[in-house]
XYZ file of C-alpha atoms in Angstrom:
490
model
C -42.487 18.605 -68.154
C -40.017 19.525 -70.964
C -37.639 20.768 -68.736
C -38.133 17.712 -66.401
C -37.002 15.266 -69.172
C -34.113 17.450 -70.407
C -32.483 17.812 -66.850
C -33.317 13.914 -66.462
C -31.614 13.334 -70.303
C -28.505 15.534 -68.712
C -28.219 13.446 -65.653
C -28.295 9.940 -67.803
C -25.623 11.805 -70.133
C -22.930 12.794 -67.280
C -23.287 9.208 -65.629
C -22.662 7.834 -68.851
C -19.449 9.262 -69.370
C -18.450 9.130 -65.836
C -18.964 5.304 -66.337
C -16.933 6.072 -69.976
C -13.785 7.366 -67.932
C -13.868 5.513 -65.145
C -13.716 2.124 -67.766
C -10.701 4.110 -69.814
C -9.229 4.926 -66.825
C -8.328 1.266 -65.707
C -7.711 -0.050 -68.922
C -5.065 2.691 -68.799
C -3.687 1.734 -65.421
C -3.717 -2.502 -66.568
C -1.939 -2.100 -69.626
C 0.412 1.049 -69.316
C 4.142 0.390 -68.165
C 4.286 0.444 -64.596
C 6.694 3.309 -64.786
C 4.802 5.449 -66.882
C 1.456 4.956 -64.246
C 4.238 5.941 -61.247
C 5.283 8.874 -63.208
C 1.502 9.698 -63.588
C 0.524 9.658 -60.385
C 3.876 11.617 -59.351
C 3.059 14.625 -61.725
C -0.647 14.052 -60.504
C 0.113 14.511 -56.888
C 2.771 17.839 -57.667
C -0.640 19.451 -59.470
C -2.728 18.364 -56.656
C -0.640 19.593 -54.454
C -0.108 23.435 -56.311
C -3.910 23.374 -56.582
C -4.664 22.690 -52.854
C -2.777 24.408 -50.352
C -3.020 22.180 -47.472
C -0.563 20.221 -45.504
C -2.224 16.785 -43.175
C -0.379 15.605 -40.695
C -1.364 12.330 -38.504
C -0.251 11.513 -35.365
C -0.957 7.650 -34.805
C -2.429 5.751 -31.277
C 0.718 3.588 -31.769
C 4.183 4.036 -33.132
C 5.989 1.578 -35.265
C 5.191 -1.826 -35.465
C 2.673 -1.710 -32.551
C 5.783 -1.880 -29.817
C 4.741 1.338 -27.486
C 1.770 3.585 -27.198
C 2.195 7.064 -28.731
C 2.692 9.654 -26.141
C 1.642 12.236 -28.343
C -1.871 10.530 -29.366
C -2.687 10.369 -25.792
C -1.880 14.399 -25.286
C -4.041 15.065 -28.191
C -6.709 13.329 -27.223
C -6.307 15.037 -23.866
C -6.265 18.771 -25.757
C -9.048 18.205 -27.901
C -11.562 16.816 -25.599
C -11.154 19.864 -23.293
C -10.396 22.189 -25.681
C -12.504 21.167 -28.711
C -14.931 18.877 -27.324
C -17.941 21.428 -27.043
C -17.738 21.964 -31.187
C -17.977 18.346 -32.071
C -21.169 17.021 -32.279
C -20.523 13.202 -32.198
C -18.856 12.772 -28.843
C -17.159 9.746 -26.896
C -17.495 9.476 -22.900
C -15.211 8.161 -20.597
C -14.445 8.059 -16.682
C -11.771 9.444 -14.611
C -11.108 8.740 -10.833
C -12.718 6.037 -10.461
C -15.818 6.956 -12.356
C -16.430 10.395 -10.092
C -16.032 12.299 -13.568
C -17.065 11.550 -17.171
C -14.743 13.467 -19.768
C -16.041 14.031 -23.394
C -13.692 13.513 -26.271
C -14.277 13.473 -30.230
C -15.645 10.498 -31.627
C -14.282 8.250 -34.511
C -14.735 10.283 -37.849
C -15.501 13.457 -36.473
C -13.720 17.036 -37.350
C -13.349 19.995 -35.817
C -11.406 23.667 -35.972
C -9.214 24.895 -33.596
C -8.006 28.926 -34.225
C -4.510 29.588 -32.874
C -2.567 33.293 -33.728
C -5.121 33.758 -36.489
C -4.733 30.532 -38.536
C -7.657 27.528 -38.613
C -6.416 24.178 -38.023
C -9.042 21.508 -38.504
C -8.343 17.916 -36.461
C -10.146 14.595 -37.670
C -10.265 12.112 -35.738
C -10.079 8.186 -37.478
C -9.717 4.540 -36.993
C -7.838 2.073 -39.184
C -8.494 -2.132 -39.448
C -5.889 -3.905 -40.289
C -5.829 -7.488 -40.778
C -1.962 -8.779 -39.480
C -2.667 -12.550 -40.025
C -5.217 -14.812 -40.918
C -5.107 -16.508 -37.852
C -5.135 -13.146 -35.295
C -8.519 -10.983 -35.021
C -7.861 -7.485 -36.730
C -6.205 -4.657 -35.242
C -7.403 -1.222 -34.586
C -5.242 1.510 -34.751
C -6.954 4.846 -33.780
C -5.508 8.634 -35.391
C -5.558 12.059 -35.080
C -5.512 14.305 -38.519
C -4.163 17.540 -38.499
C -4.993 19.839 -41.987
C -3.790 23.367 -42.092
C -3.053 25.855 -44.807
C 0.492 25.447 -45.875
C 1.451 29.288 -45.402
C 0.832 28.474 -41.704
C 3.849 25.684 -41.895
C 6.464 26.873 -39.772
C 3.971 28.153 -37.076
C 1.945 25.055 -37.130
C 5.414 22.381 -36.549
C 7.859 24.690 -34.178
C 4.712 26.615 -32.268
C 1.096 24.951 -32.416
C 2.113 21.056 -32.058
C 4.008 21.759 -29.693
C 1.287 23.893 -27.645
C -0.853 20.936 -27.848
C 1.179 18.159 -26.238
C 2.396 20.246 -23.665
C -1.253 21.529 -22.464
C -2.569 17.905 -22.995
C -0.033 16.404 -21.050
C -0.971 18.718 -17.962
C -4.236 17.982 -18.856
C -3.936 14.232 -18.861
C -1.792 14.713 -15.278
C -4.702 16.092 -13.478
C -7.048 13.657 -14.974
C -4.511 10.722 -14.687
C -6.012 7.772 -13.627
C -2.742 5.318 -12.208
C -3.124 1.862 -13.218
C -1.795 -1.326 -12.322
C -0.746 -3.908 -15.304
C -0.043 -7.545 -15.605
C 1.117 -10.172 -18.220
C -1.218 -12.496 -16.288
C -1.077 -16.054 -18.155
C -0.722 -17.025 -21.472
C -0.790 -13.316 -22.020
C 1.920 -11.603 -24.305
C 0.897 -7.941 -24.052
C -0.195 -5.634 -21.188
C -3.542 -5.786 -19.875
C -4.898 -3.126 -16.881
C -7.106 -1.798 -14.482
C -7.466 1.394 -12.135
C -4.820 1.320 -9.710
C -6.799 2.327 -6.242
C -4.229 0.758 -3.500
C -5.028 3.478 -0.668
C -1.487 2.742 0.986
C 0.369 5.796 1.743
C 4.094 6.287 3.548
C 2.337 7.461 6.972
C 0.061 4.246 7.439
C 3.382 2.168 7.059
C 4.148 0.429 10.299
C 7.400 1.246 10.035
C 9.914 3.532 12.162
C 9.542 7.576 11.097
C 13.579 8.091 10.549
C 13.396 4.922 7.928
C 10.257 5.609 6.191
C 12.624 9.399 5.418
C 15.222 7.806 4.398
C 13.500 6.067 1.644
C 11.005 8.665 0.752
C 13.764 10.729 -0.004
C 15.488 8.750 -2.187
C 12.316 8.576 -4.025
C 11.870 12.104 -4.047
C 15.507 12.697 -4.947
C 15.534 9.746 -7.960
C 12.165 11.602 -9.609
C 14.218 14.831 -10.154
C 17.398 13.945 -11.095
C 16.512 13.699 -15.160
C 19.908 16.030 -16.187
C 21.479 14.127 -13.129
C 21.321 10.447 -15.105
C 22.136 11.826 -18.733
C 24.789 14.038 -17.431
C 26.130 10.632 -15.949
C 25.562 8.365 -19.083
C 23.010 6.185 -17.264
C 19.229 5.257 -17.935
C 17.109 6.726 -15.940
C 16.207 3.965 -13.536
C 16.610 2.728 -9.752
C 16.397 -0.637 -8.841
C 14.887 -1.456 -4.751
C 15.240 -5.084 -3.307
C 12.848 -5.427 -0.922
C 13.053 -8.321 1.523
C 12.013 -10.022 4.385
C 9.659 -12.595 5.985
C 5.994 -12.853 4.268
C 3.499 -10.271 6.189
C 5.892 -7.656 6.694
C 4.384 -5.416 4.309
C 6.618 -5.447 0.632
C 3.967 -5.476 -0.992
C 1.954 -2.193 0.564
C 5.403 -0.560 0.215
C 5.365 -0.699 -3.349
C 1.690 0.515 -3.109
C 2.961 3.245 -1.107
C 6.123 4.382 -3.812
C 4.040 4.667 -6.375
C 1.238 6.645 -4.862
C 3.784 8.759 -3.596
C 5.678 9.408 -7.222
C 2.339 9.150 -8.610
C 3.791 6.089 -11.032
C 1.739 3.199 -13.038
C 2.742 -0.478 -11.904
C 3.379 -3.296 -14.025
C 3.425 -6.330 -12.255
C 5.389 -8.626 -14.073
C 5.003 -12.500 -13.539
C 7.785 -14.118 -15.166
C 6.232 -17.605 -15.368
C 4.041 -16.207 -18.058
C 7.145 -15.084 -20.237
C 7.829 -17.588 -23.031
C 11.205 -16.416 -23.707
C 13.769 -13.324 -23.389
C 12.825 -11.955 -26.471
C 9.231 -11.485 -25.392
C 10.682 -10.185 -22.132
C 11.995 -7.388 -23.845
C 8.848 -6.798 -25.572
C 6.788 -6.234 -22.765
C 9.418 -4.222 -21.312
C 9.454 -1.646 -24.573
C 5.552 -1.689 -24.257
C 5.810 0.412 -20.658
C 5.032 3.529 -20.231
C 7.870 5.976 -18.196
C 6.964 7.114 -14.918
C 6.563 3.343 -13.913
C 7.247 0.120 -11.101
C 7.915 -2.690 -12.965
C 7.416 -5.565 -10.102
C 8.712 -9.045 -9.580
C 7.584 -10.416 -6.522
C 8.581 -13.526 -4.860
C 11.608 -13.490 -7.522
C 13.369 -16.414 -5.711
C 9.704 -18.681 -6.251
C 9.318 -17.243 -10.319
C 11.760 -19.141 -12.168
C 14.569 -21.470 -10.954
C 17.477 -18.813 -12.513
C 20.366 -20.042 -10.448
C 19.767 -23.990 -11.209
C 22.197 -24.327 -13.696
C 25.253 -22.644 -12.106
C 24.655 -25.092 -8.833
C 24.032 -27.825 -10.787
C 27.284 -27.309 -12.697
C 29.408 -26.971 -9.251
C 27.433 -29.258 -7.166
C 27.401 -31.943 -9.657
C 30.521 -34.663 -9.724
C 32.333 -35.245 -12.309
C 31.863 -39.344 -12.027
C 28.335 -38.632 -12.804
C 28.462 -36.655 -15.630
C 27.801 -39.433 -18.351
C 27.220 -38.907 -21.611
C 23.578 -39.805 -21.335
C 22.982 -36.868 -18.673
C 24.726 -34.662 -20.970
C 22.272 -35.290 -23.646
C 18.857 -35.407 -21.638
C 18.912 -33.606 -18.496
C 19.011 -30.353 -19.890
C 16.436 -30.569 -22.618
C 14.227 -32.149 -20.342
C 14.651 -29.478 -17.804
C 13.999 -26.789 -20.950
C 10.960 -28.613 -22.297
C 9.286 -29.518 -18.487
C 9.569 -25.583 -17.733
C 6.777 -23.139 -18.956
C 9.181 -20.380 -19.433
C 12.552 -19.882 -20.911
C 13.766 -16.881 -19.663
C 17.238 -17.015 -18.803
C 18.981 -14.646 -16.179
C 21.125 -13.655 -18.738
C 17.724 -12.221 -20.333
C 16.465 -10.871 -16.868
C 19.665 -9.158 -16.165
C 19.551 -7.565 -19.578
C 15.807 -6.667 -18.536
C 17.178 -4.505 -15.781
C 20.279 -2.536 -16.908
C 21.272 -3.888 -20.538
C 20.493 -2.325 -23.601
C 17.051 -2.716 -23.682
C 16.604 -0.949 -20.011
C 16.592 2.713 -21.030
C 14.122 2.289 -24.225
C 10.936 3.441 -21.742
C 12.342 6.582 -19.832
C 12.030 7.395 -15.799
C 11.601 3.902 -14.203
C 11.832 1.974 -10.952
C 11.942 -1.775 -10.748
C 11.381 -3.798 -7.262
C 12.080 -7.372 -6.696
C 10.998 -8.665 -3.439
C 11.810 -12.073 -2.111
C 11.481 -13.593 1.530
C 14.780 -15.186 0.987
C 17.458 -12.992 0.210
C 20.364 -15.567 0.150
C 18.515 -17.586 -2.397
C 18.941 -14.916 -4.981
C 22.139 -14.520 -7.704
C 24.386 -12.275 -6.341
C 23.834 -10.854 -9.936
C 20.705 -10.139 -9.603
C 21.550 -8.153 -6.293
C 24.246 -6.811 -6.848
C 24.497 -2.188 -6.850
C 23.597 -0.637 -9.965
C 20.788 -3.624 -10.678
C 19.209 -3.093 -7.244
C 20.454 0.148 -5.780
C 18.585 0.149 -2.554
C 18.580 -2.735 -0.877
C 15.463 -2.316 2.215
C 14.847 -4.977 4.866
C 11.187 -5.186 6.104
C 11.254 -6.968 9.318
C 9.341 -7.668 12.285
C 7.204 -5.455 13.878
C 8.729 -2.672 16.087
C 7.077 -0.518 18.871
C 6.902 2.254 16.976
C 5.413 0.447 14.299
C 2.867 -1.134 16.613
C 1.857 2.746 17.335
C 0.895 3.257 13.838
C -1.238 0.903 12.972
C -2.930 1.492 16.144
C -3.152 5.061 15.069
C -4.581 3.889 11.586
C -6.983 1.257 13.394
C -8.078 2.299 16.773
C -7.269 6.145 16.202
C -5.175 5.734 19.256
C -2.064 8.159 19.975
C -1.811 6.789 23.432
C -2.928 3.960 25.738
C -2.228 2.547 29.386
C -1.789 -0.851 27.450
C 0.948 0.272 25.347
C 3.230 -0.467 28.266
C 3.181 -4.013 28.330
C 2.927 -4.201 24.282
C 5.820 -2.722 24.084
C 7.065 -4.934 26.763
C 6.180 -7.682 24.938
C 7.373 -6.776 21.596
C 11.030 -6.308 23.076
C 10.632 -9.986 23.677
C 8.869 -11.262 20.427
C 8.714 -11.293 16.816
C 5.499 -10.370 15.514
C 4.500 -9.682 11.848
C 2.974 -6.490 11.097
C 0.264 -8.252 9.607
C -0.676 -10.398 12.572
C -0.735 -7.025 14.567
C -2.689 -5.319 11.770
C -4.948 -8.551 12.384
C -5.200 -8.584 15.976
C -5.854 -4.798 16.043
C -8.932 -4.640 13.543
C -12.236 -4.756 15.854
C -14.568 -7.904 14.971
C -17.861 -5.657 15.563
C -18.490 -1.966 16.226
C -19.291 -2.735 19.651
C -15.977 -4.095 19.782
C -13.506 -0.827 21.469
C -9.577 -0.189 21.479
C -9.082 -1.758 25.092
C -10.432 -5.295 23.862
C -8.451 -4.871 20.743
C -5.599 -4.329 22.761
C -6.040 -7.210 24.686
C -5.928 -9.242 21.476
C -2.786 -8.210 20.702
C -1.429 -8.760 23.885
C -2.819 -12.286 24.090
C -1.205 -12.958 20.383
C 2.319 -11.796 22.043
C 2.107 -13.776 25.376
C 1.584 -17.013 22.892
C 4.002 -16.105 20.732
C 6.645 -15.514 23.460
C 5.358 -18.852 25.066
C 6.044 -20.768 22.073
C 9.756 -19.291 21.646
C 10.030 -20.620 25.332
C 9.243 -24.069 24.546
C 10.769 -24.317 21.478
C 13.966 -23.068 23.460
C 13.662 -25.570 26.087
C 13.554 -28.199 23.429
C 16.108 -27.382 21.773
C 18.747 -27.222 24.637
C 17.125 -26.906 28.013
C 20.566 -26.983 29.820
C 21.981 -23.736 27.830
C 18.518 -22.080 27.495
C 17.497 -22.442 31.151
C 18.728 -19.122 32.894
C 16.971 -17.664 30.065
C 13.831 -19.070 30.634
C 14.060 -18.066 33.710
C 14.164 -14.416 32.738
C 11.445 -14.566 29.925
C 9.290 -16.044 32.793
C 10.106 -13.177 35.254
C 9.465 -10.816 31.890
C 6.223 -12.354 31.656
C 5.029 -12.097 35.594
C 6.338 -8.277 34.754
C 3.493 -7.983 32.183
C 0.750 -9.527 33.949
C 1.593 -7.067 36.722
C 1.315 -3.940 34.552
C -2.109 -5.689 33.242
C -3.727 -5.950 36.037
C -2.907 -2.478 37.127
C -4.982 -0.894 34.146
C-alpha cells in the first residue's frame, strides 16, 4: 500500500513539472526576441540532428501548387503495394481491369520496412488537409515517407529511389487501367473513368494499305523520344481527322489509343472560361496521352472575328458598333478562349510541359476551319474518313456476320461503286435484329439500303437538270436491272 502511494506521489510529481516546463516554455517563446527563438530552434535542430541519425524524405501525391500529379507517388504506391503490402497490417483495396483484380496497397498512417543491400528503409504512408479558402472544401494531399539511416545516404538517393520508380512504373504498366477524361461543364479540373472502348485497327472499315499507313506512323511517333529532342521539338503529333458524321472519327481515336496504349482527355472547349485555364488543364495531363477536340468547327466560333473584320464595310463601321458589338459578342459567349490561346495549346510554350502526346481535332467540315489551326506542324497528319468502300463493307461483315465470303457480295459491291454509304448505316444494316435473324437476310438489308440510296441520287439528279443528267440515268437504271439480275441468281 506504501509503495502504491509513493509510485502514485511520483506520478503527480513528474506531471507537475511537465506542466512547470511546458508553462516556462511558452512564456519563453512569447516574450524572447524573435531572433533569439530562430536561433534556438536552429541549434535545437543541429543537436537533434547529431543525436538521431536519420534522414526522411517525402515524396508528395502532387507537385507544386497542385498543377500535375506526381509521377513518382504513383510508382511508389505501385512498389509498395506489391512489394510491401503483405507486412502492413492496415491495408487499402482497389480494382484493376475493370474490377477482374483487387490490388492491396498501404493504408493512410501505416509503416513498413523494406531491406535493400543490407540497409532498412522504413516507408510511412500519410495524408495532409489543407484548407486553401474559406469558400472551397479542403484539400487532401496524400504522401509517402521515406526514413533511413544517414550512413546509407548515397545508396539510398543514386541506387534505392531509383529502384523503386523504375519497378513501380512496370508495375503500374501491367496493372494500367487507360482512362478517358473530360472537363465536362462548369468543370475546371480533370475528372475520369475506365477507358473500355473495344475498337481496335482490324475492326476499322477501312482499306488494309491505309489503316498501315497510319498505324505506322503511330508506331513510328511512340519511339522517336531522342528523335524530337535531337530535333528541338516537343514531343507531340497533331492528326486532323475529317469527314462526313458516321464515318467512324470517333472509333479511330478509340482505336490509336488502344493501340499506343494512351489515356484520352476529351477536351470540350465550351467549358473553358478562358486561355489561362486552358493551359491549366493542359499542364494537369498526364504523357502518354490524346487530348481530343471533336467537332472543333461547332466548339467555339474562333474564326468570327477575322471574317467579320474583312466581310464587314467600312460605311458600317460606326462608332456605336465599335463600342458594343464586340463586348456583347464577349459577354453573350460562355467561353473566352481565343485561337490565339488554342494555337498556343497545341505547339506554343505551354505544349511540351506534359511529355509524349497526340492531339486530334476532328470536324465534318474541313474548309470551315483556320488555316492556322490546320496548318503542318499543328496537325501533322491530316486523314480523310469517307464513305464506305468495298473493302470496308468486307470488314464489318467479317466483324458482324463472321463472313469472309458471300454470293451477295457481288451486287454490294456493285452497288457501292454506285453509292455513298456511311459506314455506320452499313454497320446498321448489317447487325441482325434477332438470333434467328442469319447473314443472307442481313445482306439483303444492306442491299435494300443501297438500291434506295442510289434511287434517291437518281431523282435528285433528274431534278436538278434532267436534260444533262439523262444519259446517265439511263446507265444507273441499266446498273440497277444488272443487280437485280445477279439477285435473283443467288
Amino acid at each position: 500500500m506504501i509503495s502504491t502511494m509513493g509510485l502514485l506521489q511520483s506520478w503527480g510529481g513528474l506531471g507537475t513539472s511537465i506542466a512547470s516546463f511546458i508553462f516556462m516554455w511558452d512564456m519563453i517563446r512569447r516574450y524572447c526576441p524573435p531572433e533569439l527563438i530562430r536561433a534556438s530552434d536552429k541549434w535545437t535542430r543541429r543537436i537533434r540532428s547529431f543525436f538521431y541519425p536519420f534522414i526522411q524524405i517525402s515524396i508528395s501525391e502532387f507537385m507544386s501548387n497542385n498543377l500535375k500529379p506526381h509521377d513518382a507517388y504513383a510508382a511508389v504506391e505501385a512498389y509498395l503495394s506489391v512489394h510491401l503490402a503483405k507486412k502492413a497490417k492496415r491495408l487499402r483495396a482497389e480494382t484493376v481491369h475493370g474490377g477482374g483484380k483487387l490490388v492491396l496497397s498501404m493504408d493512410e498512417h501505416e509503416r513498413v520496412t523494406d531491406e535493400f543491400r543490407g540497409a532498412k528503409i522504413e516507408w510511412i504512408s500519410g495524408k495532409i488537409v489543407q484548407r486553401e479558402s474559406k469558400y472551397l472544401p479542403d484539400v487532401e494531399r496524400k504522401y509517402y515517407k521515406v526514413t533511413f539511416h544517414k550512413k546509407y545516404r548515397d545508396m539510398v538517393t543514386d541506387t534505392y529511389l531509383e529502384h523503386v520508380i523504375k519497378t513501380g512504373k512496370e508495375i503500374q504498366m501491367r496493372n494500367r487501367k487507360r482512362k478517358l477524361y473530360t472537363n465536362g461543364h462548369n468543370k475546371t479540373t480533370w475528372s475520369h473513368i475506365v477507358f473500355e472502348h473495344p475498337a481496335t485497327f482490324d475492326s476499322l472499315a477501312m482499306e488494309a494499305e491505309k489503316k498501315r499507313e497510319i498505324v505506322d506512323d503511330l508506331l513510328i511517333f511512340r519511339e522517336s523520344k531522342d528523335f524530337y529532342a535531337r530535333i528541338g521539338k516537343s514531343w507531340k503529333r497533331g492528326y486532323l481527322l475529317y469527314g462526313p458524321p458516321g464515318t467512324g472519327k470517333s472509333t479511330m481515336i478509340a482505336a490509336m489509343a488502344n493501340l499506343l496504349d494512351y489515356d484520352v482527355y476529351d477536351l470540350e472547349l465550351t467549358s473553358v472560361r478562358d486561355n489561362t485555364e486552358l493551359r491549366r488543364l493542359l499542364a494537369e495531363t498526364s504523357s502518354k496521352s490524346i487530348i481530343v477536340i471533336e467537332d472543333i468547327d461547332c466548339s467555339l466560333d474562333l474564326t468570327g472575328q477575322r471574317k467579320k473584320k474583312q466581310e464587314k464595310p467600312p460605311e458600317e463601321k460606326t462608332s456605336k458598333n465599335k463600342k458594343e458589338v464586340p463586348r456583347k459578342e464577349t459577354e453573350e459567349s460562355g467561353s473566352r478562349v481565343t485561337l490565339s490561346g488554342l494555337l498556343n495549346f497545341i505547339d506554343g510554350l505551354w505544349s511540351a510541359c506534359s511529355g509524349e502526346r497526340i492531339i486530334v481535332f476532328t470536324t465534318n467540315y474541313v474548309d470551315k476551319l483556320d488555316p492556322a489551326l490546320t496548318r503542318r506542324g499543328r496537325m501533322d497528319k491530316h486523314i480523310e474518313l469517307s464513305y464506305c468502300s468495298f473493302e470496308g463493307f468486307k470488314v464489318l461483315a467479317k466483324n458482324y456476320l463472321l463472313l469472309d465470303e458471300h454470293p451477295l457480295f457481288e451486287p454490294i459491291e456493285m452497288l457501292m461503286k454506285e453509292t455513298n454509304i456511311i459506314p455506320a448505316d452499313v454497320a446498321e444494316n448489317l447487325m441482325p435484329s434477332s438470333p434467328k435473324e442469319d447473314a443472307g437476310k442481313c445482306l439483303m438489308k444492306l442491299i435494300e439500303a443501297l438500291k434506295q440510296a442510289k434511287e434517291l441520287m437518281i431523282k435528285k439528279g433528274k431534278e436538278e437538270s434532267a436534260d444533262k443528267e439523262l444519259p446517265e440515268i439511263k446507265e444507273d437504271a441499266h446498273v440497277l436491272q444488272e443487280i437485280e439480275d445477279s439477285i435473283d441468281k443467288v
